[in-house]
Amino acid sequence: MALLNLHLKVWRQKNNEDEGRFVDYNIQDISTEMSILEMLDVLNEKLIKEGQEPVAFEHDCREGICGCCGIFINGRAHGPLKRITTCQLYMRHFKDGETIVLEPWRAKGFPVLKDLMVDRSAFDRIIAAGGFVAVNTGGAPDANAVPIPKHNLEKALDAAECIGCGACVAACKNASAMLFVSAKVSHLVRLPQGKPEREKRVFAMLNQMEKEGFGSCTNTEACSAECPKGISMDVIAQLRREYFRASVRQEKE
Amino acid sequence: MALTGLFLYIFLIEHLIANLLLLNNDNGEAYTIYAEVLGSAYNIPLRIIEFGLFFFLLYHATNGTRLWITNRNAKGIHYFVNRASENSTFFSRFMIQSGSVIFIFLVIHLRSFFVHYRLETPDDTMYQGVVKAFENPLYSWFYIIAMILLAFHLVHAFQSAFQTLGLRHNKYTPFIKSFGVIFSILICAGFALIPVYFLYINNTGGH
Ligand code: FES
């Protein structure tokens, strides 16, 4: 087990009104077995002992399933490795003496709350606008009562892997939430349960995305490359098709 | 952007085929006939298409600029360290820059050929004008550089247009992508061949 000495350049910002700035820290004896969040825990312990304000960052599960822990690390969303979240990034991927730059997700739709923590409630509002299905009241139907072709099921579950971490928005030069919205649409449209809202959902979610201040997609494919769950660009193409289909089929009310 | 872009693609192919007539070693006879037929005021269908072409071009340029501005605003603050080359191609990130150079090029290009030979009363043929223009190394090199940037633009544009239209397929998309790259490079190389030809190979053509 090797120990690392590191330089950190961390974005510090008191609140949404504060301008924010980088602050440099030196940190010693970091185990290569630690995750980057544990390294930040060590830093925060130190800061608290010294009577300074600890660095705020969001985290919950620390095992890559909740999507809380997005940090822009050394110029990449969730750090330099593919298909992992920040909490799954281990210190063994850094070299002794290296400088690590930590920044919050940058997007108008994700205002910074404090330091490395952004407000991702815009995603909740996009979901509330259309990312739901209607269900009957009463007892739950038998799981095998609704037949779903295996291929559709698997594709739907691929899209459902999205954990809403916002890395797509963070990596996109346009701060577009297209991969997130498309993953949700693709997930629901492939399942029979998602069919009743099919046309309305596309418009509702896209409108909400625009209202929240996210940009539009120019197909750079950065989102998919940085997605910790490897959501494919296929879902965005599917959203386009759903959009055209809905434009034709939706009648004026 | 996708539909207007694909229309402009078709125009580029037509324009390139016509340009290649310049390479015909007949002192511009074929090209002059082509220019006359194309430019004739009685060629009504072509005048309509031409109007559409200008309209689509302007729409493509203004809409592209609008997109760039709103998307920049959506990003807000930019990263201090951003290793975008790890997740996307250079071409896809610099569409507005390559597009702007192409736009400036088009203004100059239309001034020297379209405005002069179609709207004013020229005292030479279009072929002579082409030869004269490309005898100037500055003009030729500007043309060649603009074509390189056009290639940059098209490399991203071709596959992007299909993606925007939802035409993505695990079997065909890899083909569309590689076809787009080769096709775009060939088109631009074809255009760049003309100044190279007149500057270095046939620099006595018009005399
Ligand atoms: S803390 Fe849950 S995904 Fe990282």
Coordinates of N, CA and C in Angstrom, one line a residue, chain B:
Chain B
M1 N -30.9 22.2 -38.9 CA -29.6 22.2 -39.3 C -29.3 21.0 -40.2
A2 N -29.9 19.9 -39.9 CA -29.7 18.6 -40.6 C -30.2 18.7 -42.0
L3 N -31.5 19.1 -42.1 CA -32.1 19.1 -43.5 C -31.4 20.2 -44.4
T4 N -31.2 21.4 -43.9 CA -30.6 22.4 -44.7 C -29.2 21.9 -45.0
G5 N -28.5 21.3 -44.0 CA -27.1 20.9 -44.3 C -27.1 19.8 -45.4
L6 N -28.0 18.9 -45.4 CA -28.0 17.8 -46.4 C -28.3 18.5 -47.8
F7 N -29.2 19.5 -47.8 CA -29.4 20.1 -49.1 C -28.2 20.8 -49.6
L8 N -27.4 21.5 -48.7 CA -26.2 22.1 -49.1 C -25.2 21.1 -49.6
Y9 N -25.2 19.9 -49.0 CA -24.4 18.8 -49.4 C -24.6 18.5 -50.9
I10 N -25.9 18.4 -51.3 CA -26.2 18.2 -52.7 C -25.7 19.3 -53.6
F11 N -25.9 20.5 -53.1 CA -25.4 21.6 -53.9 C -23.9 21.5 -54.1
L12 N -23.1 21.1 -53.0 CA -21.7 21.0 -53.1 C -21.3 20.0 -54.2
I13 N -22.0 18.9 -54.2 CA -21.7 17.9 -55.2 C -21.9 18.4 -56.6
E14 N -23.0 19.1 -56.8 CA -23.3 19.7 -58.1 C -22.2 20.7 -58.5
H15 N -21.8 21.5 -57.6 CA -20.8 22.6 -57.8 C -19.5 21.9 -58.1
L16 N -19.2 20.9 -57.4 CA -17.9 20.2 -57.7 C -17.8 19.6 -59.1
I17 N -18.9 18.9 -59.5 CA -18.9 18.3 -60.8 C -18.7 19.4 -61.9
A18 N -19.3 20.6 -61.7 CA -19.2 21.7 -62.6 C -17.7 22.1 -62.6
N19 N -17.2 22.3 -61.4 CA -15.8 22.8 -61.3 C -14.8 21.9 -62.0
L20 N -15.1 20.6 -62.0 CA -14.1 19.7 -62.6 C -14.1 19.9 -64.1
L21 N -15.1 20.5 -64.6 CA -15.1 20.8 -66.1 C -13.9 21.8 -66.4
L22 N -13.5 22.5 -65.4 CA -12.4 23.5 -65.5 C -11.1 22.7 -65.9
L23 N -11.0 21.5 -65.4 CA -9.8 20.7 -65.6 C -9.7 20.2 -67.0
N24 N -10.8 20.2 -67.7 CA -10.9 19.8 -69.1 C -10.0 20.7 -69.9
N25 N -9.0 20.1 -70.6 CA -8.0 20.9 -71.3 C -8.6 21.4 -72.7
D26 N -9.7 22.2 -72.6 CA -10.3 22.7 -73.8 C -10.3 24.3 -73.8
N27 N -9.5 24.9 -73.0 CA -9.5 26.3 -72.8 C -10.8 26.8 -72.3
G28 N -11.5 26.0 -71.5 CA -12.7 26.4 -70.8 C -14.0 26.4 -71.6
E29 N -13.9 25.7 -72.8 CA -15.2 25.6 -73.6 C -16.3 25.0 -72.9
A30 N -16.1 23.8 -72.4 CA -17.2 23.1 -71.7 C -17.7 23.9 -70.5
Y31 N -16.8 24.5 -69.8 CA -17.2 25.2 -68.6 C -18.0 26.5 -69.0
T32 N -17.6 27.1 -70.0 CA -18.3 28.3 -70.5 C -19.7 28.0 -70.9
I33 N -19.9 26.9 -71.6 CA -21.2 26.5 -72.0 C -22.1 26.2 -70.7
Y34 N -21.5 25.5 -69.8 CA -22.2 25.2 -68.5 C -22.6 26.5 -67.8
A35 N -21.6 27.4 -67.7 CA -21.9 28.7 -67.0 C -23.1 29.4 -67.7
E36 N -23.1 29.4 -69.0 CA -24.1 30.1 -69.8 C -25.5 29.5 -69.5
V37 N -25.6 28.1 -69.6 CA -26.8 27.5 -69.4 C -27.3 27.7 -68.0
L38 N -26.4 27.6 -67.0 CA -26.7 27.7 -65.6 C -27.2 29.1 -65.3
G39 N -26.6 30.1 -65.9 CA -26.8 31.5 -65.6 C -28.0 32.1 -66.4
S40 N -28.5 31.4 -67.4 CA -29.5 32.0 -68.3 C -30.7 32.4 -67.5
A41 N -31.2 33.6 -67.8 CA -32.4 34.1 -67.1 C -33.6 33.3 -67.4
Y42 N -33.6 32.5 -68.5 CA -34.8 31.8 -68.9 C -34.9 30.4 -68.2
N43 N -33.8 30.1 -67.4 CA -33.8 28.9 -66.7 C -34.5 29.0 -65.4
I44 N -35.9 29.0 -65.6 CA -36.7 29.4 -64.4 C -36.6 28.4 -63.2
P45 N -36.6 27.0 -63.5 CA -36.5 26.1 -62.4 C -35.3 26.3 -61.6
L46 N -34.2 26.6 -62.3 CA -32.9 26.8 -61.6 C -32.9 28.1 -60.8
R47 N -33.6 29.1 -61.3 CA -33.7 30.4 -60.6 C -34.4 30.1 -59.2
I48 N -35.4 29.2 -59.3 CA -36.2 28.9 -58.1 C -35.3 28.2 -57.1
I49 N -34.6 27.2 -57.6 CA -33.7 26.4 -56.7 C -32.6 27.3 -56.2
E50 N -32.1 28.2 -57.0 CA -31.1 29.1 -56.5 C -31.6 30.0 -55.4
F51 N -32.8 30.4 -55.5 CA -33.4 31.2 -54.4 C -33.5 30.4 -53.1
G52 N -33.9 29.1 -53.3 CA -34.0 28.2 -52.2 C -32.6 28.0 -51.5
L53 N -31.6 27.9 -52.4 CA -30.3 27.7 -51.9 C -29.8 28.8 -51.0
F54 N -30.0 30.0 -51.5 CA -29.6 31.2 -50.7 C -30.4 31.2 -49.4
F55 N -31.7 30.9 -49.5 CA -32.5 30.9 -48.3 C -32.0 29.9 -47.3
F56 N -31.7 28.6 -47.7 CA -31.3 27.6 -46.8 C -29.9 27.9 -46.2
L57 N -29.1 28.5 -47.1 CA -27.7 28.8 -46.6 C -27.8 29.8 -45.5
L58 N -28.7 30.9 -45.7 CA -28.8 31.9 -44.7 C -29.4 31.3 -43.4
Y59 N -30.4 30.5 -43.6 CA -31.1 29.9 -42.5 C -30.1 29.0 -41.7
H60 N -29.3 28.2 -42.4 CA -28.3 27.4 -41.8 C -27.3 28.2 -41.0
A61 N -26.9 29.3 -41.5 CA -25.9 30.1 -40.9 C -26.4 30.8 -39.7
T62 N -27.6 31.4 -39.8 CA -28.2 32.2 -38.7 C -28.6 31.2 -37.6
N63 N -29.2 30.1 -38.0 CA -29.7 29.2 -36.9 C -28.5 28.6 -36.2
G64 N -27.4 28.3 -36.9 CA -26.2 27.8 -36.3 C -25.6 28.8 -35.3
T65 N -25.6 30.1 -35.7 CA -25.1 31.1 -34.8 C -26.0 31.2 -33.6
R66 N -27.3 31.2 -33.8 CA -28.3 31.3 -32.7 C -28.0 30.1 -31.7
L67 N -27.9 28.9 -32.3 CA -27.6 27.7 -31.4 C -26.4 27.9 -30.6
W68 N -25.3 28.4 -31.3 CA -24.0 28.6 -30.6 C -24.2 29.5 -29.4
I69 N -24.9 30.6 -29.6 CA -25.1 31.6 -28.6 C -25.9 31.0 -27.4
T70 N -27.1 30.4 -27.7 CA -27.9 29.9 -26.6 C -27.1 28.7 -25.9
N71 N -26.4 27.9 -26.6 CA -25.7 26.8 -26.0 C -24.5 27.3 -25.1
R72 N -23.9 28.4 -25.5 CA -22.8 29.0 -24.7 C -23.4 29.5 -23.4
N73 N -24.6 30.2 -23.6 CA -25.2 30.7 -22.4 C -25.7 29.6 -21.4
A74 N -26.1 28.5 -22.0 CA -26.6 27.4 -21.2 C -25.4 26.8 -20.4
K75 N -24.2 26.9 -20.9 CA -23.0 26.4 -20.2 C -22.6 27.3 -19.1
G76 N -22.8 28.6 -19.3 CA -22.4 29.6 -18.3 C -20.9 29.6 -18.1
I77 N -20.4 29.3 -16.9 CA -19.0 29.3 -16.6 C -18.3 28.1 -17.3
H78 N -17.1 28.3 -17.9 CA -16.4 27.2 -18.5 C -15.4 26.6 -17.5
Y79 N -15.0 25.4 -17.7 CA -14.1 24.7 -16.8 C -12.7 25.3 -16.8
F80 N -12.1 25.3 -15.7 CA -10.7 25.7 -15.6 C -9.8 24.7 -16.4
V81 N -10.0 23.4 -16.1 CA -9.4 22.4 -16.8 C -10.4 21.6 -17.6
N82 N -10.3 21.4 -18.9 CA -11.3 20.7 -19.6 C -10.7 19.8 -20.7
R83 N -10.7 18.5 -20.5 CA -10.0 17.7 -21.5 C -11.1 17.1 -22.4
A84 N -11.7 18.0 -23.2 CA -12.8 17.6 -24.0 C -12.3 16.6 -25.1
S85 N -11.0 16.7 -25.5 CA -10.5 15.8 -26.5 C -10.7 14.3 -26.2
E86 N -10.9 14.1 -24.9 CA -11.0 12.7 -24.4 C -12.4 12.1 -24.7
N87 N -13.4 13.0 -24.9 CA -14.7 12.5 -25.1 C -15.4 12.9 -26.4
S88 N -14.8 13.8 -27.2 CA -15.5 14.2 -28.4 C -14.4 14.6 -29.5
T89 N -14.8 14.6 -30.7 CA -13.9 15.0 -31.8 C -13.7 16.5 -31.8
F90 N -12.5 16.9 -32.2 CA -12.2 18.3 -32.5 C -13.2 18.9 -33.4
F91 N -13.6 18.2 -34.5 CA -14.5 18.7 -35.5 C -15.8 19.1 -34.9
S92 N -16.3 18.2 -34.0 CA -17.7 18.4 -33.5 C -17.7 19.6 -32.6
R93 N -16.6 20.0 -32.0 CA -16.6 21.1 -31.0 C -16.3 22.4 -31.7
F94 N -15.8 22.4 -32.9 CA -15.5 23.7 -33.6 C -16.3 24.0 -34.8
M95 N -17.6 23.6 -34.8 CA -18.4 23.8 -35.9 C -18.7 25.3 -36.2
I96 N -18.8 26.1 -35.2 CA -19.1 27.5 -35.4 C -17.9 28.2 -36.0
Q97 N -16.7 27.8 -35.5 CA -15.5 28.4 -36.1 C -15.3 28.0 -37.5
S98 N -15.4 26.7 -37.8 CA -15.2 26.3 -39.2 C -16.3 26.9 -40.1
G99 N -17.5 27.0 -39.5 CA -18.6 27.5 -40.3 C -18.4 29.0 -40.6
S100 N -17.9 29.7 -39.6 CA -17.7 31.2 -39.8 C -16.7 31.5 -40.9
V101 N -15.6 30.7 -40.9 CA -14.6 30.9 -42.0 C -15.2 30.6 -43.3
I102 N -16.0 29.5 -43.4 CA -16.7 29.2 -44.7 C -17.6 30.3 -45.1
F103 N -18.3 30.9 -44.1 CA -19.2 32.0 -44.4 C -18.4 33.2 -45.0
I104 N -17.3 33.6 -44.4 CA -16.5 34.7 -44.9 C -16.0 34.3 -46.3
F105 N -15.6 33.1 -46.4 CA -15.1 32.6 -47.8 C -16.2 32.8 -48.8
L106 N -17.5 32.4 -48.4 CA -18.6 32.5 -49.3 C -18.9 33.9 -49.8
V107 N -18.8 34.8 -48.9 CA -19.0 36.2 -49.2 C -18.0 36.7 -50.3
I108 N -16.8 36.4 -50.1 CA -15.7 36.8 -51.0 C -15.9 36.0 -52.4
H109 N -16.2 34.7 -52.2 CA -16.4 33.9 -53.4 C -17.6 34.3 -54.2
L110 N -18.7 34.7 -53.6 CA -19.8 35.2 -54.3 C -19.6 36.5 -55.0
R111 N -18.8 37.4 -54.3 CA -18.5 38.7 -54.8 C -17.7 38.5 -56.1
S112 N -16.7 37.6 -56.1 CA -15.8 37.5 -57.3 C -16.5 36.7 -58.4
F113 N -17.4 35.8 -58.1 CA -17.9 35.1 -59.3 C -19.4 35.3 -59.5
F114 N -20.2 35.1 -58.4 CA -21.7 35.3 -58.6 C -22.1 36.7 -59.0
V115 N -21.6 37.6 -58.2 CA -22.1 39.0 -58.3 C -21.5 39.6 -59.7
H116 N -20.2 39.3 -59.9 CA -19.6 39.8 -61.1 C -20.2 39.3 -62.4
Y117 N -20.4 37.9 -62.5 CA -20.8 37.4 -63.7 C -22.3 37.3 -63.9
R118 N -23.0 37.4 -62.8 CA -24.5 37.2 -63.0 C -25.2 38.5 -62.8
L119 N -24.7 39.4 -62.0 CA -25.5 40.6 -61.7 C -24.9 41.8 -62.4
E120 N -23.6 41.8 -62.6 CA -22.9 42.9 -63.3 C -22.8 42.6 -64.8
T121 N -22.3 43.5 -65.6 CA -22.0 43.2 -67.0 C -20.5 43.0 -67.2
P122 N -20.1 41.7 -67.2 CA -18.7 41.4 -67.3 C -18.1 41.6 -68.7
D123 N -16.8 41.9 -68.9 CA -16.2 42.0 -70.2 C -15.3 40.8 -70.5
D124 N -15.4 39.8 -69.6 CA -14.7 38.5 -69.9 C -15.6 37.3 -69.6
T125 N -15.2 36.1 -70.0 CA -16.0 35.0 -69.7 C -15.7 34.5 -68.2
M126 N -16.6 33.7 -67.7 CA -16.4 33.2 -66.4 C -15.1 32.4 -66.3
Y127 N -14.8 31.7 -67.3 CA -13.6 30.8 -67.3 C -12.3 31.7 -67.2
Q128 N -12.3 32.8 -67.9 CA -11.2 33.7 -67.8 C -11.0 34.3 -66.4
G129 N -12.2 34.6 -65.9 CA -12.2 35.1 -64.5 C -11.7 34.1 -63.5
V130 N -12.0 32.9 -63.7 CA -11.5 31.8 -62.8 C -10.0 31.7 -62.9
V131 N -9.5 31.7 -64.1 CA -8.1 31.6 -64.3 C -7.4 32.7 -63.7
K132 N -7.9 33.9 -63.9 CA -7.3 35.1 -63.4 C -7.2 35.1 -61.9
A133 N -8.4 34.7 -61.3 CA -8.4 34.8 -59.8 C -7.4 33.8 -59.2
F134 N -7.3 32.6 -59.8 CA -6.4 31.6 -59.2 C -4.9 31.8 -59.6
E135 N -4.7 32.8 -60.5 CA -3.3 33.1 -60.7 C -2.7 33.8 -59.5
N136 N -3.6 34.4 -58.7 CA -3.1 35.1 -57.5 C -2.9 34.1 -56.4
P137 N -1.7 33.9 -56.0 CA -1.4 32.8 -54.9 C -2.2 33.1 -53.7
L138 N -2.4 34.4 -53.3 CA -3.1 34.7 -52.1 C -4.5 34.2 -52.1
Y139 N -5.2 34.5 -53.3 CA -6.6 34.1 -53.5 C -6.6 32.5 -53.4
S140 N -5.7 31.9 -54.2 CA -5.7 30.4 -54.2 C -5.5 29.8 -52.9
W141 N -4.6 30.3 -52.1 CA -4.3 29.7 -50.8 C -5.5 29.9 -49.8
F142 N -6.1 31.1 -50.0 CA -7.3 31.3 -49.1 C -8.3 30.3 -49.5
Y143 N -8.5 30.1 -50.8 CA -9.5 29.1 -51.2 C -9.1 27.7 -50.7
I144 N -7.9 27.3 -50.7 CA -7.5 26.0 -50.3 C -7.7 25.8 -48.8
I145 N -7.4 26.9 -48.0 CA -7.6 26.8 -46.5 C -9.0 26.8 -46.2
A146 N -9.8 27.5 -47.0 CA -11.3 27.5 -46.7 C -11.8 26.1 -47.0
M147 N -11.2 25.4 -48.0 CA -11.7 24.0 -48.3 C -11.3 23.1 -47.2
I148 N -10.1 23.3 -46.6 CA -9.7 22.4 -45.5 C -10.7 22.6 -44.3
L149 N -11.1 23.8 -44.1 CA -12.0 24.1 -43.0 C -13.4 23.5 -43.3
L150 N -13.8 23.6 -44.6 CA -15.0 23.0 -45.1 C -15.0 21.5 -44.8
A151 N -13.8 20.9 -45.0 CA -13.7 19.4 -44.7 C -13.9 19.2 -43.2
F152 N -13.3 20.0 -42.4 CA -13.5 19.9 -40.9 C -15.0 19.9 -40.6
H153 N -15.7 20.9 -41.2 CA -17.1 21.1 -41.0 C -17.9 19.9 -41.4
L154 N -17.6 19.4 -42.6 CA -18.4 18.3 -43.1 C -18.2 16.9 -42.4
V155 N -16.9 16.8 -41.9 CA -16.6 15.5 -41.3 C -17.6 15.3 -40.1
H156 N -17.9 16.3 -39.3 CA -18.8 16.2 -38.3 C -20.3 16.2 -38.8
A157 N -20.5 17.1 -39.8 CA -21.8 17.4 -40.3 C -22.5 16.2 -40.8
F158 N -21.8 15.4 -41.6 CA -22.5 14.3 -42.4 C -23.2 13.3 -41.4
Q159 N -22.4 12.7 -40.5 CA -23.0 11.8 -39.6 C -24.0 12.4 -38.6
S160 N -23.7 13.7 -38.2 CA -24.5 14.4 -37.3 C -25.9 14.6 -37.9
A161 N -26.0 14.9 -39.2 CA -27.3 15.1 -39.8 C -28.2 13.8 -39.7
F162 N -27.5 12.7 -39.9 CA -28.3 11.4 -39.8 C -28.8 11.2 -38.3
Q163 N -27.9 11.5 -37.4 CA -28.2 11.3 -36.0 C -29.4 12.3 -35.6
T164 N -29.4 13.5 -36.1 CA -30.4 14.4 -35.8 C -31.8 14.0 -36.3
L165 N -31.7 13.3 -37.5 CA -33.0 12.8 -38.1 C -33.4 11.5 -37.5
G166 N -32.7 11.0 -36.5 CA -33.0 9.8 -35.8 C -32.6 8.6 -36.6
L167 N -31.8 8.8 -37.7 CA -31.4 7.6 -38.5 C -30.1 7.0 -38.0
R168 N -30.3 6.2 -37.0 CA -29.2 5.5 -36.4 C -29.5 4.1 -36.3
H169 N -28.5 3.3 -36.6 CA -28.8 1.8 -36.7 C -27.4 1.1 -36.4
N170 N -27.5 0.1 -35.5 CA -26.2 -0.5 -35.2 C -25.5 -1.1 -36.3
K171 N -26.2 -1.4 -37.4 CA -25.5 -2.0 -38.6 C -25.0 -0.9 -39.5
Y172 N -25.9 0.2 -39.8 CA -25.5 1.1 -40.8 C -24.8 2.4 -40.3
T173 N -24.9 2.7 -39.0 CA -24.2 3.9 -38.6 C -22.7 3.9 -38.7
P174 N -22.0 2.8 -38.4 CA -20.6 2.8 -38.6 C -20.2 3.1 -40.1
F175 N -21.1 2.5 -41.0 CA -20.8 2.8 -42.4 C -21.0 4.3 -42.7
I176 N -22.2 4.8 -42.2 CA -22.5 6.3 -42.5 C -21.3 7.1 -42.0
K177 N -20.8 6.8 -40.8 CA -19.7 7.6 -40.3 C -18.4 7.5 -41.1
S178 N -18.0 6.3 -41.5 CA -16.8 6.3 -42.3 C -17.0 6.8 -43.7
F179 N -18.2 6.6 -44.3 CA -18.5 7.1 -45.6 C -18.5 8.6 -45.5
G180 N -19.1 9.2 -44.5 CA -19.1 10.7 -44.4 C -17.7 11.3 -44.3
V181 N -16.8 10.6 -43.6 CA -15.5 11.2 -43.5 C -14.8 11.2 -44.9
I182 N -14.8 10.0 -45.6 CA -14.2 9.9 -46.9 C -14.8 10.8 -47.9
F183 N -16.1 10.8 -47.9 CA -16.9 11.6 -48.9 C -16.6 13.1 -48.7
S184 N -16.5 13.5 -47.4 CA -16.3 15.0 -47.1 C -14.9 15.4 -47.6
I185 N -13.9 14.5 -47.3 CA -12.5 14.8 -47.7 C -12.4 14.8 -49.2
L186 N -13.1 13.9 -49.9 CA -13.0 13.9 -51.3 C -13.6 15.1 -51.9
I187 N -14.7 15.5 -51.4 CA -15.4 16.7 -52.0 C -14.4 17.9 -51.9
C188 N -13.9 18.1 -50.7 CA -13.1 19.3 -50.4 C -11.8 19.2 -51.2
A189 N -11.2 18.0 -51.3 CA -10.0 17.8 -52.1 C -10.3 18.2 -53.6
G190 N -11.5 17.8 -54.0 CA -11.9 18.1 -55.4 C -11.9 19.6 -55.6
F191 N -12.5 20.3 -54.7 CA -12.6 21.8 -54.9 C -11.1 22.4 -54.8
A192 N -10.3 21.9 -53.9 CA -9.0 22.4 -53.7 C -8.1 22.2 -54.9
L193 N -8.5 21.1 -55.7 CA -7.7 20.8 -56.9 C -7.7 21.9 -57.9
I194 N -8.8 22.7 -58.0 CA -8.9 23.7 -59.0 C -7.8 24.8 -58.8
P195 N -7.7 25.4 -57.6 CA -6.6 26.4 -57.5 C -5.2 25.8 -57.6
V196 N -5.0 24.6 -57.1 CA -3.7 23.9 -57.3 C -3.4 23.8 -58.7
Y197 N -4.4 23.4 -59.5 CA -4.2 23.1 -60.9 C -3.8 24.4 -61.6
F198 N -4.6 25.5 -61.4 CA -4.3 26.8 -62.1 C -3.0 27.4 -61.6
L199 N -2.7 27.2 -60.3 CA -1.5 27.9 -59.7 C -0.2 27.2 -60.1
Y200 N -0.3 25.8 -60.1 CA 1.0 25.1 -60.3 C 1.1 24.3 -61.6
I201 N 0.0 23.9 -62.1 CA 0.1 23.0 -63.3 C -0.2 23.7 -64.6
N202 N -1.3 24.4 -64.6 CA -1.7 25.1 -65.9 C -1.8 26.6 -65.6
N203 N -0.7 27.2 -65.5 CA -0.8 28.7 -65.1 C -0.7 29.6 -66.3
T204 N -1.0 29.0 -67.5 CA -1.0 29.9 -68.7 C -2.4 29.7 -69.4
G205 N -3.3 29.0 -68.7 CA -4.6 28.6 -69.3 C -5.3 29.7 -70.0
G206 N -5.5 30.9 -69.4 CA -6.4 31.9 -70.0 C -5.7 32.8 -71.0
H207 N -4.5 32.6 -71.3 CA -3.8 33.6 -72.2 C -3.6 33.1 -73.6

